Amino acid sequence: MTAPSGAAAPTEPAPAQPGADPDLLYSEAEEDLRAAVRSLLADRGGPAAVLADLESGRAYDTGLWRPLAVGMGTAGLLVPEKLGGQGASAREAAVVLEELGRAVAPVPYLTSAVLAVTALLGCETGRPEVTAPLAALAEGRGVGTLAVPLPTAPGSLPEPSVRADADGALSGEVTGVADAAAADVLLVPADGPYGYALYAVDASDGGVRVAPGVPLDLTRVPARITLDRAAGRLLAGQDTARAAVTGALLTGAGLLASEQLGIAEWCLAETVRHTAQRTQFGRPVGSFQALKHRMAALWLDVASARAAARNAADALATGSPDAPVAVAVAQAYCAPVAVRAAEECVQLHGGIGMTWEHPAHLFLKRAKADEIALGAPGRHRAALAELVDIPAP
């Protein structure tokens, strides 16, 4: 495997063994990858730089995306080497997402390098219609997005709102598609002559209109995609297409838990730092017992979230048959923890935590948006009950 620049080569995931215990620890290669990504993000200025750049009007931070996706090769972590990628696994992609969550970085990694790439990998990769966009995304030469509403949960795939005719021309509208304004290629589920099918559409096609919405999370903007006889290239049809989209949503939900973990870790660390320095009545406010208890409880939540997120990443990396259970557990737990950590961060910063100038609000908005992305916690709890055969009350 080719190693990302500045990081050790990732190790090949071992095939899942029946009854094998998950590996929740980070390997040396994963820690090297973390250090390289964190260093890059620190050089770019971290959350403070994100805050300063929010009103630029750009769809994403192109200055960060190129060194991250191309220079370090992280865009192709999930893609086999023979198809132009790094040949790594979901474990390495999870590490990248942890660091991107910690920096609340405005880059389309989840949508392009995870959702779009995984959807393409679920198609017949020997066909040029699939290998061409897959190679472009893996090499960072393009950005892709899966044209489904971001709140769509694994296992609840909606019927397509786009129709395809016999010539592959697509017409219809999809709302709530994250990072659509940043995409060069759209992967569009559509209903047509082949039944349910997945098509690739160039965002530059004259029949494509992308209208950004009003976001809660300013670093991951949803958009409405309108197609008016846009030229589509058939990627997969029927069962293969459904399985590809469902697999992408499952992988995306599992790895989103790692982004939520990164959000919670930053919020906890920043809150501890602030309360250790902020004084009141001649002593640090963090020394007050009530605040100690709140931060200790939050530390326990974050530690548990780390275990859940790592379990989901490991299950996806090894192809474990328990991956749907691990993903449901991770999302049901990590999403509320990220929100709670961000809320505590804002509140325990006092007055400054309520201002635009402090980046705490970026983490709260990302956490709240992530909470409903790829299925809300309640949806994942319901899915978990079905997966482990626990009937609802």
mmCIF file of C-alpha atoms in Angstrom:
data_model
loop_
_atom_site.group_PDB
_atom_site.id
_atom_site.type_symbol
_atom_site.label_atom_id
_atom_site.label_comp_id
_atom_site.label_asym_id
_atom_site.label_seq_id
_atom_site.Cartn_x
_atom_site.Cartn_y
_atom_site.Cartn_z
ATOM 1 C CA MET A 1 0.000 0.000 0.000
ATOM 2 C CA THR A 2 1.062 3.554 -0.635
ATOM 3 C CA ALA A 3 1.389 5.542 2.575
ATOM 4 C CA PRO A 4 -0.081 9.048 2.896
ATOM 5 C CA SER A 5 2.677 11.667 2.903
ATOM 6 C CA GLY A 6 4.051 12.099 6.409
ATOM 7 C CA ALA A 7 2.437 8.922 7.742
ATOM 8 C CA ALA A 8 3.347 5.268 7.973
ATOM 9 C CA ALA A 9 1.723 2.813 5.607
ATOM 10 C CA PRO A 10 -1.606 1.502 6.939
ATOM 11 C CA THR A 11 -1.876 -2.189 7.561
ATOM 12 C CA GLU A 12 -4.205 -4.467 5.638
ATOM 13 C CA PRO A 13 -7.356 -5.254 7.634
ATOM 14 C CA ALA A 14 -7.541 -8.852 8.762
ATOM 15 C CA PRO A 15 -10.644 -10.775 7.695
ATOM 16 C CA ALA A 16 -13.288 -11.055 10.371
ATOM 17 C CA GLN A 17 -13.230 -14.251 12.405
ATOM 18 C CA PRO A 18 -16.446 -15.653 13.887
ATOM 19 C CA GLY A 19 -16.647 -14.504 17.485
ATOM 20 C CA ALA A 20 -13.415 -12.491 17.253
ATOM 21 C CA ASP A 21 -13.102 -9.593 19.682
ATOM 22 C CA PRO A 22 -12.998 -6.138 18.075
ATOM 23 C CA ASP A 23 -9.707 -4.244 18.196
ATOM 24 C CA LEU A 24 -10.476 -0.864 19.771
ATOM 25 C CA LEU A 25 -6.863 0.290 20.071
ATOM 26 C CA TYR A 26 -5.110 2.545 17.571
ATOM 27 C CA SER A 27 -2.227 1.007 15.665
ATOM 28 C CA GLU A 28 1.103 2.758 15.274
ATOM 29 C CA ALA A 29 0.268 3.516 11.631
ATOM 30 C CA GLU A 30 -3.060 5.035 12.668
ATOM 31 C CA GLU A 31 -1.357 7.237 15.248
ATOM 32 C CA ASP A 32 1.153 8.369 12.617
ATOM 33 C CA LEU A 33 -1.723 9.220 10.289
ATOM 34 C CA ARG A 34 -3.443 11.137 13.099
ATOM 35 C CA ALA A 35 -0.282 13.132 13.793
ATOM 36 C CA ALA A 36 0.109 14.032 10.119
ATOM 37 C CA VAL A 37 -3.528 15.149 9.731
ATOM 38 C CA ARG A 38 -3.493 17.081 13.027
ATOM 39 C CA SER A 39 -0.287 18.857 12.017
ATOM 40 C CA LEU A 40 -1.803 19.864 8.681
ATOM 41 C CA LEU A 41 -4.949 21.186 10.360
ATOM 42 C CA ALA A 42 -2.895 23.098 12.930
ATOM 43 C CA ASP A 43 -0.849 24.688 10.147
ATOM 44 C CA ARG A 44 -4.087 25.824 8.530
ATOM 45 C CA GLY A 45 -5.111 27.568 11.762
ATOM 46 C CA GLY A 46 -7.631 25.135 13.260
ATOM 47 C CA PRO A 47 -11.131 26.218 14.360
ATOM 48 C CA ALA A 48 -10.134 29.897 14.590
ATOM 49 C CA ALA A 49 -9.223 29.916 10.881
ATOM 50 C CA VAL A 50 -12.472 28.121 10.019
ATOM 51 C CA LEU A 51 -14.417 30.812 11.845
ATOM 52 C CA ALA A 52 -12.563 33.603 10.067
ATOM 53 C CA ASP A 53 -13.198 32.015 6.659
ATOM 54 C CA LEU A 54 -16.892 31.214 7.048
ATOM 55 C CA GLU A 55 -18.137 34.301 5.234
ATOM 56 C CA SER A 56 -15.935 33.783 2.165
ATOM 57 C CA GLY A 57 -18.795 32.200 0.196
ATOM 58 C CA ARG A 58 -16.678 29.193 -0.843
ATOM 59 C CA ALA A 59 -18.322 25.774 -0.899
ATOM 60 C CA TYR A 60 -15.393 24.318 1.055
ATOM 61 C CA ASP A 61 -11.792 25.089 2.018
ATOM 62 C CA THR A 62 -9.949 24.271 -1.200
ATOM 63 C CA GLY A 63 -6.653 25.291 0.353
ATOM 64 C CA LEU A 64 -7.039 22.560 2.960
ATOM 65 C CA TRP A 65 -8.681 19.939 0.758
ATOM 66 C CA ARG A 66 -5.850 19.654 -1.756
ATOM 67 C CA PRO A 67 -3.021 18.867 0.714
ATOM 68 C CA LEU A 68 -5.351 16.621 2.723
ATOM 69 C CA ALA A 69 -6.866 14.688 -0.189
ATOM 70 C CA VAL A 70 -3.997 14.753 -2.700
ATOM 71 C CA GLY A 71 -0.844 15.483 -0.738
ATOM 72 C CA MET A 72 -1.605 12.991 2.023
ATOM 73 C CA GLY A 73 -3.709 10.642 -0.093
ATOM 74 C CA THR A 74 -6.559 10.482 2.420
ATOM 75 C CA ALA A 75 -9.235 10.767 -0.292
ATOM 76 C CA GLY A 76 -8.353 7.250 -1.438
ATOM 77 C CA LEU A 77 -8.005 5.472 1.898
ATOM 78 C CA LEU A 78 -11.030 3.253 1.258
ATOM 79 C CA VAL A 79 -10.101 2.480 -2.359
ATOM 80 C CA PRO A 80 -7.954 -0.579 -3.228
ATOM 81 C CA GLU A 81 -4.531 0.147 -4.685
ATOM 82 C CA LYS A 82 -5.400 -1.525 -7.991
ATOM 83 C CA LEU A 83 -8.175 1.049 -8.433
ATOM 84 C CA GLY A 84 -5.947 4.036 -7.679
ATOM 85 C CA GLY A 85 -6.366 4.318 -3.916
ATOM 86 C CA GLN A 86 -4.363 3.720 -0.752
ATOM 87 C CA GLY A 87 -5.791 0.280 0.033
ATOM 88 C CA ALA A 88 -6.462 1.116 3.677
ATOM 89 C CA SER A 89 -9.684 0.570 5.623
ATOM 90 C CA ALA A 90 -12.449 2.215 7.600
ATOM 91 C CA ARG A 91 -10.154 2.332 10.634
ATOM 92 C CA GLU A 92 -7.808 4.787 8.937
ATOM 93 C CA ALA A 93 -10.682 6.827 7.513
ATOM 94 C CA ALA A 94 -12.133 7.010 11.034
ATOM 95 C CA VAL A 95 -8.893 8.529 12.338
ATOM 96 C CA VAL A 96 -9.038 11.223 9.637
ATOM 97 C CA LEU A 97 -12.663 11.995 10.528
ATOM 98 C CA GLU A 98 -11.803 12.260 14.229
ATOM 99 C CA GLU A 99 -9.270 14.951 13.446
ATOM 100 C CA LEU A 100 -11.584 16.735 11.004
ATOM 101 C CA GLY A 101 -14.280 16.746 13.690
ATOM 102 C CA ARG A 102 -11.796 18.070 16.239
ATOM 103 C CA ALA A 103 -10.993 20.959 13.871
ATOM 104 C CA VAL A 104 -14.594 21.291 12.528
ATOM 105 C CA ALA A 105 -12.905 21.443 9.129
ATOM 106 C CA PRO A 106 -15.058 22.561 6.148
ATOM 107 C CA VAL A 107 -13.984 19.864 3.694
ATOM 108 C CA PRO A 108 -16.145 17.270 1.867
ATOM 109 C CA TYR A 109 -14.374 14.231 3.305
ATOM 110 C CA LEU A 110 -17.437 12.411 4.663
ATOM 111 C CA THR A 111 -19.510 13.074 1.563
ATOM 112 C CA SER A 112 -16.842 12.447 -1.094
ATOM 113 C CA ALA A 113 -14.144 10.145 0.333
ATOM 114 C CA VAL A 114 -16.643 8.036 2.313
ATOM 115 C CA LEU A 115 -20.205 8.159 0.957
ATOM 116 C CA ALA A 116 -19.496 8.654 -2.755
ATOM 117 C CA VAL A 117 -16.455 6.368 -2.811
ATOM 118 C CA THR A 118 -18.233 3.573 -0.943
ATOM 119 C CA ALA A 119 -21.225 3.796 -3.278
ATOM 120 C CA LEU A 120 -18.924 3.439 -6.305
ATOM 121 C CA LEU A 121 -17.100 0.502 -4.699
ATOM 122 C CA GLY A 122 -20.480 -1.215 -4.351
ATOM 123 C CA CYS A 123 -20.914 -1.139 -8.144
ATOM 124 C CA GLU A 124 -19.138 -3.329 -10.687
ATOM 125 C CA THR A 125 -15.656 -1.808 -10.473
ATOM 126 C CA GLY A 126 -14.498 -3.431 -13.707
ATOM 127 C CA ARG A 127 -16.677 -1.127 -15.781
ATOM 128 C CA PRO A 128 -15.098 2.130 -17.047
ATOM 129 C CA GLU A 129 -18.222 4.081 -16.057
ATOM 130 C CA VAL A 130 -17.358 3.178 -12.444
ATOM 131 C CA THR A 131 -13.558 3.116 -12.455
ATOM 132 C CA ALA A 132 -13.150 6.576 -14.024
ATOM 133 C CA PRO A 133 -15.027 8.582 -11.338
ATOM 134 C CA LEU A 134 -13.689 6.287 -8.603
ATOM 135 C CA ALA A 135 -10.084 6.964 -9.624
ATOM 136 C CA ALA A 136 -10.759 10.708 -9.806
ATOM 137 C CA LEU A 137 -12.192 10.757 -6.286
ATOM 138 C CA ALA A 138 -9.457 8.491 -4.888
ATOM 139 C CA GLU A 139 -6.717 10.713 -6.299
ATOM 140 C CA GLY A 140 -8.394 13.898 -5.099
ATOM 141 C CA ARG A 141 -8.853 15.180 -8.653
ATOM 142 C CA GLY A 142 -12.564 15.585 -8.089
ATOM 143 C CA VAL A 143 -15.207 15.780 -5.376
ATOM 144 C CA GLY A 144 -18.289 13.582 -5.404
ATOM 145 C CA THR A 145 -21.496 13.369 -3.454
ATOM 146 C CA LEU A 146 -24.246 10.791 -3.128
ATOM 147 C CA ALA A 147 -27.453 12.578 -4.077
ATOM 148 C CA VAL A 148 -29.669 11.443 -1.233
ATOM 149 C CA PRO A 149 -30.956 13.641 1.618
ATOM 150 C CA LEU A 150 -28.336 13.680 4.375
ATOM 151 C CA PRO A 151 -30.820 12.594 7.097
ATOM 152 C CA THR A 152 -31.374 9.273 5.255
ATOM 153 C CA ALA A 153 -30.548 6.370 7.578
ATOM 154 C CA PRO A 154 -29.154 2.973 6.566
ATOM 155 C CA GLY A 155 -32.017 0.580 5.992
ATOM 156 C CA SER A 156 -34.571 3.325 5.226
ATOM 157 C CA LEU A 157 -33.734 4.056 1.615
ATOM 158 C CA PRO A 158 -36.448 6.288 0.121
ATOM 159 C CA GLU A 159 -37.864 5.783 -3.341
ATOM 160 C CA PRO A 160 -36.027 7.975 -5.862
ATOM 161 C CA SER A 161 -37.409 11.431 -6.622
ATOM 162 C CA VAL A 162 -35.528 11.417 -9.952
ATOM 163 C CA ARG A 163 -36.693 9.698 -13.136
ATOM 164 C CA ALA A 164 -34.475 8.365 -15.918
ATOM 165 C CA ASP A 165 -35.564 7.872 -19.512
ATOM 166 C CA ALA A 166 -34.284 5.252 -21.953
ATOM 167 C CA ASP A 167 -31.402 7.520 -23.025
ATOM 168 C CA GLY A 168 -30.187 8.041 -19.447
ATOM 169 C CA ALA A 169 -31.486 11.623 -19.207
ATOM 170 C CA LEU A 170 -32.403 12.400 -15.595
ATOM 171 C CA SER A 171 -35.125 14.735 -14.381
ATOM 172 C CA GLY A 172 -36.261 15.475 -10.856
ATOM 173 C CA GLU A 173 -35.199 17.085 -7.613
ATOM 174 C CA VAL A 174 -33.324 15.970 -4.498
ATOM 175 C CA THR A 175 -33.186 18.135 -1.379
ATOM 176 C CA GLY A 176 -30.852 18.211 1.598
ATOM 177 C CA VAL A 177 -27.778 16.868 -0.229
ATOM 178 C CA ALA A 178 -24.679 17.770 1.780
ATOM 179 C CA ASP A 179 -21.731 19.368 -0.037
ATOM 180 C CA ALA A 180 -23.549 19.245 -3.386
ATOM 181 C CA ALA A 181 -22.247 22.738 -4.214
ATOM 182 C CA ALA A 182 -18.693 21.413 -3.890
ATOM 183 C CA ALA A 183 -19.206 18.333 -6.071
ATOM 184 C CA ASP A 184 -17.817 17.671 -9.531
ATOM 185 C CA VAL A 185 -19.782 14.435 -9.922
ATOM 186 C CA LEU A 186 -23.193 13.528 -8.518
ATOM 187 C CA LEU A 187 -24.170 9.910 -7.842
ATOM 188 C CA VAL A 188 -27.911 9.973 -8.374
ATOM 189 C CA PRO A 189 -30.359 7.159 -7.540
ATOM 190 C CA ALA A 190 -33.179 7.204 -10.093
ATOM 191 C CA ASP A 191 -36.156 5.168 -11.198
ATOM 192 C CA GLY A 192 -36.436 4.341 -14.889
ATOM 193 C CA PRO A 193 -36.188 1.623 -17.527
ATOM 194 C CA TYR A 194 -33.903 -0.455 -15.276
ATOM 195 C CA GLY A 195 -36.015 0.074 -12.193
ATOM 196 C CA TYR A 196 -34.000 1.446 -9.288
ATOM 197 C CA ALA A 197 -30.590 2.447 -10.648
ATOM 198 C CA LEU A 198 -27.567 4.562 -9.776
ATOM 199 C CA TYR A 199 -26.244 7.099 -12.275
ATOM 200 C CA ALA A 200 -23.207 9.399 -12.410
ATOM 201 C CA VAL A 201 -23.910 12.971 -13.498
ATOM 202 C CA ASP A 202 -21.356 15.711 -14.091
ATOM 203 C CA ALA A 203 -22.203 18.727 -11.947
ATOM 204 C CA SER A 204 -21.173 20.952 -14.871
ATOM 205 C CA ASP A 205 -23.945 19.522 -17.073
ATOM 206 C CA GLY A 206 -26.286 22.213 -18.352
ATOM 207 C CA GLY A 207 -29.268 20.307 -16.964
ATOM 208 C CA VAL A 208 -27.982 20.451 -13.379
ATOM 209 C CA ARG A 209 -28.831 23.242 -10.955
ATOM 210 C CA VAL A 210 -27.549 23.264 -7.392
ATOM 211 C CA ALA A 211 -29.094 25.726 -4.939
ATOM 212 C CA PRO A 212 -27.440 25.878 -1.507
ATOM 213 C CA GLY A 213 -29.877 25.970 1.396
ATOM 214 C CA VAL A 214 -29.802 27.915 4.655
ATOM 215 C CA PRO A 215 -27.681 25.713 6.912
ATOM 216 C CA LEU A 216 -27.487 25.248 10.643
ATOM 217 C CA ASP A 217 -23.942 23.946 10.217
ATOM 218 C CA LEU A 218 -22.084 26.547 8.169
ATOM 219 C CA THR A 219 -19.233 24.118 7.461
ATOM 220 C CA ARG A 220 -21.358 21.480 5.692
ATOM 221 C CA VAL A 221 -24.015 23.158 3.595
ATOM 222 C CA PRO A 222 -26.979 21.135 2.261
ATOM 223 C CA ALA A 223 -28.360 21.955 -1.163
ATOM 224 C CA ARG A 224 -31.240 21.273 -3.521
ATOM 225 C CA ILE A 225 -30.263 19.496 -6.737
ATOM 226 C CA THR A 226 -32.584 20.018 -9.714
ATOM 227 C CA LEU A 227 -32.060 17.879 -12.815
ATOM 228 C CA ASP A 228 -33.637 18.757 -16.161
ATOM 229 C CA ARG A 229 -32.724 16.033 -18.646
ATOM 230 C CA ALA A 230 -29.181 15.892 -17.313
ATOM 231 C CA ALA A 231 -27.008 13.258 -18.966
ATOM 232 C CA GLY A 232 -26.532 10.277 -16.665
ATOM 233 C CA ARG A 233 -24.076 7.376 -16.976
ATOM 234 C CA LEU A 234 -25.498 4.129 -15.638
ATOM 235 C CA LEU A 235 -23.374 2.737 -12.796
ATOM 236 C CA ALA A 236 -25.584 -0.058 -11.479
ATOM 237 C CA GLY A 237 -29.160 -1.230 -11.635
ATOM 238 C CA GLN A 238 -31.726 -2.927 -9.440
ATOM 239 C CA ASP A 239 -30.356 -4.918 -6.480
ATOM 240 C CA THR A 240 -26.739 -3.870 -7.066
ATOM 241 C CA ALA A 241 -27.658 -0.198 -6.987
ATOM 242 C CA ARG A 242 -29.744 -0.560 -3.828
ATOM 243 C CA ALA A 243 -26.991 -2.529 -2.110
ATOM 244 C CA ALA A 244 -24.376 0.059 -3.136
ATOM 245 C CA VAL A 245 -26.369 2.993 -1.752
ATOM 246 C CA THR A 246 -27.346 1.127 1.415
ATOM 247 C CA GLY A 247 -23.726 0.074 1.993
ATOM 248 C CA ALA A 248 -22.563 3.668 1.532
ATOM 249 C CA LEU A 249 -25.080 4.923 4.077
ATOM 250 C CA LEU A 250 -24.059 2.230 6.575
ATOM 251 C CA THR A 251 -20.362 3.049 6.195
ATOM 252 C CA GLY A 252 -21.072 6.765 6.366
ATOM 253 C CA ALA A 253 -23.123 6.407 9.550
ATOM 254 C CA GLY A 254 -20.453 4.251 11.180
ATOM 255 C CA LEU A 255 -17.638 6.665 10.361
ATOM 256 C CA LEU A 256 -19.710 9.729 11.227
ATOM 257 C CA ALA A 257 -19.477 8.482 14.817
ATOM 258 C CA SER A 258 -15.723 9.149 14.666
ATOM 259 C CA GLU A 259 -16.340 12.733 13.551
ATOM 260 C CA GLN A 260 -18.758 13.114 16.469
ATOM 261 C CA LEU A 261 -16.084 11.711 18.774
ATOM 262 C CA GLY A 262 -13.612 14.331 17.526
ATOM 263 C CA ILE A 263 -16.157 17.088 18.193
ATOM 264 C CA ALA A 264 -16.722 15.854 21.740
ATOM 265 C CA GLU A 265 -12.990 15.514 22.433
ATOM 266 C CA TRP A 266 -12.256 19.093 21.369
ATOM 267 C CA CYS A 267 -15.163 20.459 23.401
ATOM 268 C CA LEU A 268 -14.054 18.599 26.530
ATOM 269 C CA ALA A 269 -10.381 19.577 26.166
ATOM 270 C CA GLU A 270 -11.225 23.235 25.468
ATOM 271 C CA THR A 271 -13.625 23.368 28.421
ATOM 272 C CA VAL A 272 -11.050 21.906 30.818
ATOM 273 C CA ARG A 273 -8.415 24.350 29.530
ATOM 274 C CA HIS A 274 -10.711 27.360 29.886
ATOM 275 C CA THR A 275 -11.995 26.503 33.360
ATOM 276 C CA ALA A 276 -8.436 25.909 34.572
ATOM 277 C CA GLN A 277 -7.443 29.443 33.500
ATOM 278 C CA ARG A 278 -10.610 31.426 34.225
ATOM 279 C CA THR A 279 -10.640 32.650 37.814
ATOM 280 C CA GLN A 280 -13.476 33.708 40.069
ATOM 281 C CA PHE A 281 -13.271 34.609 43.759
ATOM 282 C CA GLY A 282 -9.518 34.217 43.504
ATOM 283 C CA ARG A 283 -9.464 30.624 42.249
ATOM 284 C CA PRO A 284 -9.910 28.777 38.930
ATOM 285 C CA VAL A 285 -13.576 28.098 38.227
ATOM 286 C CA GLY A 286 -12.610 24.547 37.263
ATOM 287 C CA SER A 287 -11.738 23.885 40.905
ATOM 288 C CA PHE A 288 -15.383 24.269 41.976
ATOM 289 C CA GLN A 289 -16.808 20.877 42.827
ATOM 290 C CA ALA A 290 -19.990 21.232 40.768
ATOM 291 C CA LEU A 291 -17.991 21.950 37.606
ATOM 292 C CA LYS A 292 -15.558 19.143 38.362
ATOM 293 C CA HIS A 293 -18.478 16.721 38.502
ATOM 294 C CA ARG A 294 -19.859 17.930 35.173
ATOM 295 C CA MET A 295 -16.542 17.624 33.395
ATOM 296 C CA ALA A 296 -15.821 14.221 34.964
ATOM 297 C CA ALA A 297 -19.209 12.937 33.779
ATOM 298 C CA LEU A 298 -18.478 14.306 30.318
ATOM 299 C CA TRP A 299 -15.072 12.593 30.284
ATOM 300 C CA LEU A 300 -16.785 9.257 30.966
ATOM 301 C CA ASP A 301 -19.237 9.906 28.138
ATOM 302 C CA VAL A 302 -16.411 10.712 25.717
ATOM 303 C CA ALA A 303 -14.452 7.605 26.732
ATOM 304 C CA SER A 304 -17.521 5.454 26.074
ATOM 305 C CA ALA A 305 -18.127 7.230 22.766
ATOM 306 C CA ARG A 306 -14.564 6.427 21.745
ATOM 307 C CA ALA A 307 -15.163 2.734 22.374
ATOM 308 C CA ALA A 308 -18.420 2.779 20.384
ATOM 309 C CA ALA A 309 -16.908 4.679 17.443
ATOM 310 C CA ARG A 310 -13.820 2.454 17.317
ATOM 311 C CA ASN A 311 -15.979 -0.656 17.443
ATOM 312 C CA ALA A 312 -18.002 0.564 14.449
ATOM 313 C CA ALA A 313 -14.863 1.440 12.468
ATOM 314 C CA ASP A 314 -13.267 -1.923 13.236
ATOM 315 C CA ALA A 315 -16.442 -3.835 12.296
ATOM 316 C CA LEU A 316 -16.615 -1.998 8.957
ATOM 317 C CA ALA A 317 -12.897 -2.499 8.320
ATOM 318 C CA THR A 318 -13.016 -6.250 8.934
ATOM 319 C CA GLY A 319 -16.324 -6.863 7.189
ATOM 320 C CA SER A 320 -17.835 -8.167 10.400
ATOM 321 C CA PRO A 321 -21.379 -9.553 10.130
ATOM 322 C CA ASP A 322 -22.112 -7.505 13.253
ATOM 323 C CA ALA A 323 -21.290 -4.228 11.480
ATOM 324 C CA PRO A 324 -24.955 -3.059 11.325
ATOM 325 C CA VAL A 325 -25.254 -3.596 15.094
ATOM 326 C CA ALA A 326 -21.962 -1.795 15.772
ATOM 327 C CA VAL A 327 -22.993 1.147 13.583
ATOM 328 C CA ALA A 328 -26.418 1.436 15.227
ATOM 329 C CA VAL A 329 -24.837 1.404 18.697
ATOM 330 C CA ALA A 330 -22.237 3.991 17.698
ATOM 331 C CA GLN A 331 -24.736 6.406 16.204
ATOM 332 C CA ALA A 332 -27.282 5.982 18.992
ATOM 333 C CA TYR A 333 -24.598 6.833 21.560
ATOM 334 C CA CYS A 334 -22.072 9.172 19.909
ATOM 335 C CA ALA A 335 -24.552 11.656 18.435
ATOM 336 C CA PRO A 336 -26.044 12.715 21.811
ATOM 337 C CA VAL A 337 -22.586 12.775 23.439
ATOM 338 C CA ALA A 338 -21.268 15.203 20.819
ATOM 339 C CA VAL A 339 -24.265 17.500 21.345
ATOM 340 C CA ARG A 340 -23.965 17.331 25.134
ATOM 341 C CA ALA A 341 -20.223 18.051 25.008
ATOM 342 C CA ALA A 342 -20.783 21.060 22.746
ATOM 343 C CA GLU A 343 -23.575 22.392 24.946
ATOM 344 C CA GLU A 344 -21.384 22.077 28.048
ATOM 345 C CA CYS A 345 -18.539 23.780 26.205
ATOM 346 C CA VAL A 346 -20.703 26.776 25.347
ATOM 347 C CA GLN A 347 -22.211 27.042 28.814
ATOM 348 C CA LEU A 348 -19.023 26.573 30.838
ATOM 349 C CA HIS A 349 -17.257 29.229 28.788
ATOM 350 C CA GLY A 350 -19.756 31.707 30.217
ATOM 351 C CA GLY A 351 -20.399 34.900 28.275
ATOM 352 C CA ILE A 352 -17.630 34.375 25.733
ATOM 353 C CA GLY A 353 -19.098 30.989 24.804
ATOM 354 C CA MET A 354 -22.205 32.752 23.510
ATOM 355 C CA THR A 355 -20.306 34.994 21.096
ATOM 356 C CA TRP A 356 -19.597 34.599 17.390
ATOM 357 C CA GLU A 357 -15.896 35.273 17.997
ATOM 358 C CA HIS A 358 -15.384 32.079 19.996
ATOM 359 C CA PRO A 359 -15.516 28.899 17.835
ATOM 360 C CA ALA A 360 -17.606 26.926 20.350
ATOM 361 C CA HIS A 361 -20.773 27.616 18.366
ATOM 362 C CA LEU A 362 -19.246 25.933 15.298
ATOM 363 C CA PHE A 363 -18.956 22.686 17.232
ATOM 364 C CA LEU A 364 -22.473 22.938 18.631
ATOM 365 C CA LYS A 365 -23.913 23.531 15.161
ATOM 366 C CA ARG A 366 -21.893 20.679 13.632
ATOM 367 C CA ALA A 367 -22.911 18.368 16.488
ATOM 368 C CA LYS A 368 -26.595 19.229 16.090
ATOM 369 C CA ALA A 369 -26.446 18.787 12.316
ATOM 370 C CA ASP A 370 -24.565 15.494 12.687
ATOM 371 C CA GLU A 371 -27.187 14.283 15.160
ATOM 372 C CA ILE A 372 -29.778 14.042 12.375
ATOM 373 C CA ALA A 373 -27.341 13.109 9.596
ATOM 374 C CA LEU A 374 -27.604 9.530 8.307
ATOM 375 C CA GLY A 375 -30.325 8.759 10.819
ATOM 376 C CA ALA A 376 -31.241 10.342 14.150
ATOM 377 C CA PRO A 377 -30.358 8.469 17.384
ATOM 378 C CA GLY A 378 -33.940 7.296 17.815
ATOM 379 C CA ARG A 379 -33.922 5.771 14.342
ATOM 380 C CA HIS A 380 -30.726 3.878 15.154
ATOM 381 C CA ARG A 381 -32.104 2.670 18.487
ATOM 382 C CA ALA A 382 -35.158 1.308 16.679
ATOM 383 C CA ALA A 383 -32.910 -0.379 14.107
ATOM 384 C CA LEU A 384 -30.785 -1.862 16.882
ATOM 385 C CA ALA A 385 -33.859 -3.316 18.573
ATOM 386 C CA GLU A 386 -34.763 -5.117 15.349
ATOM 387 C CA LEU A 387 -31.205 -6.293 14.728
ATOM 388 C CA VAL A 388 -30.858 -7.906 18.158
ATOM 389 C CA ASP A 389 -34.505 -9.088 18.224
ATOM 390 C CA ILE A 390 -35.685 -6.943 21.107
ATOM 391 C CA PRO A 391 -39.334 -6.052 20.493
ATOM 392 C CA ALA A 392 -40.384 -2.442 21.008
ATOM 393 C CA PRO A 393 -42.590 -1.766 24.066
#
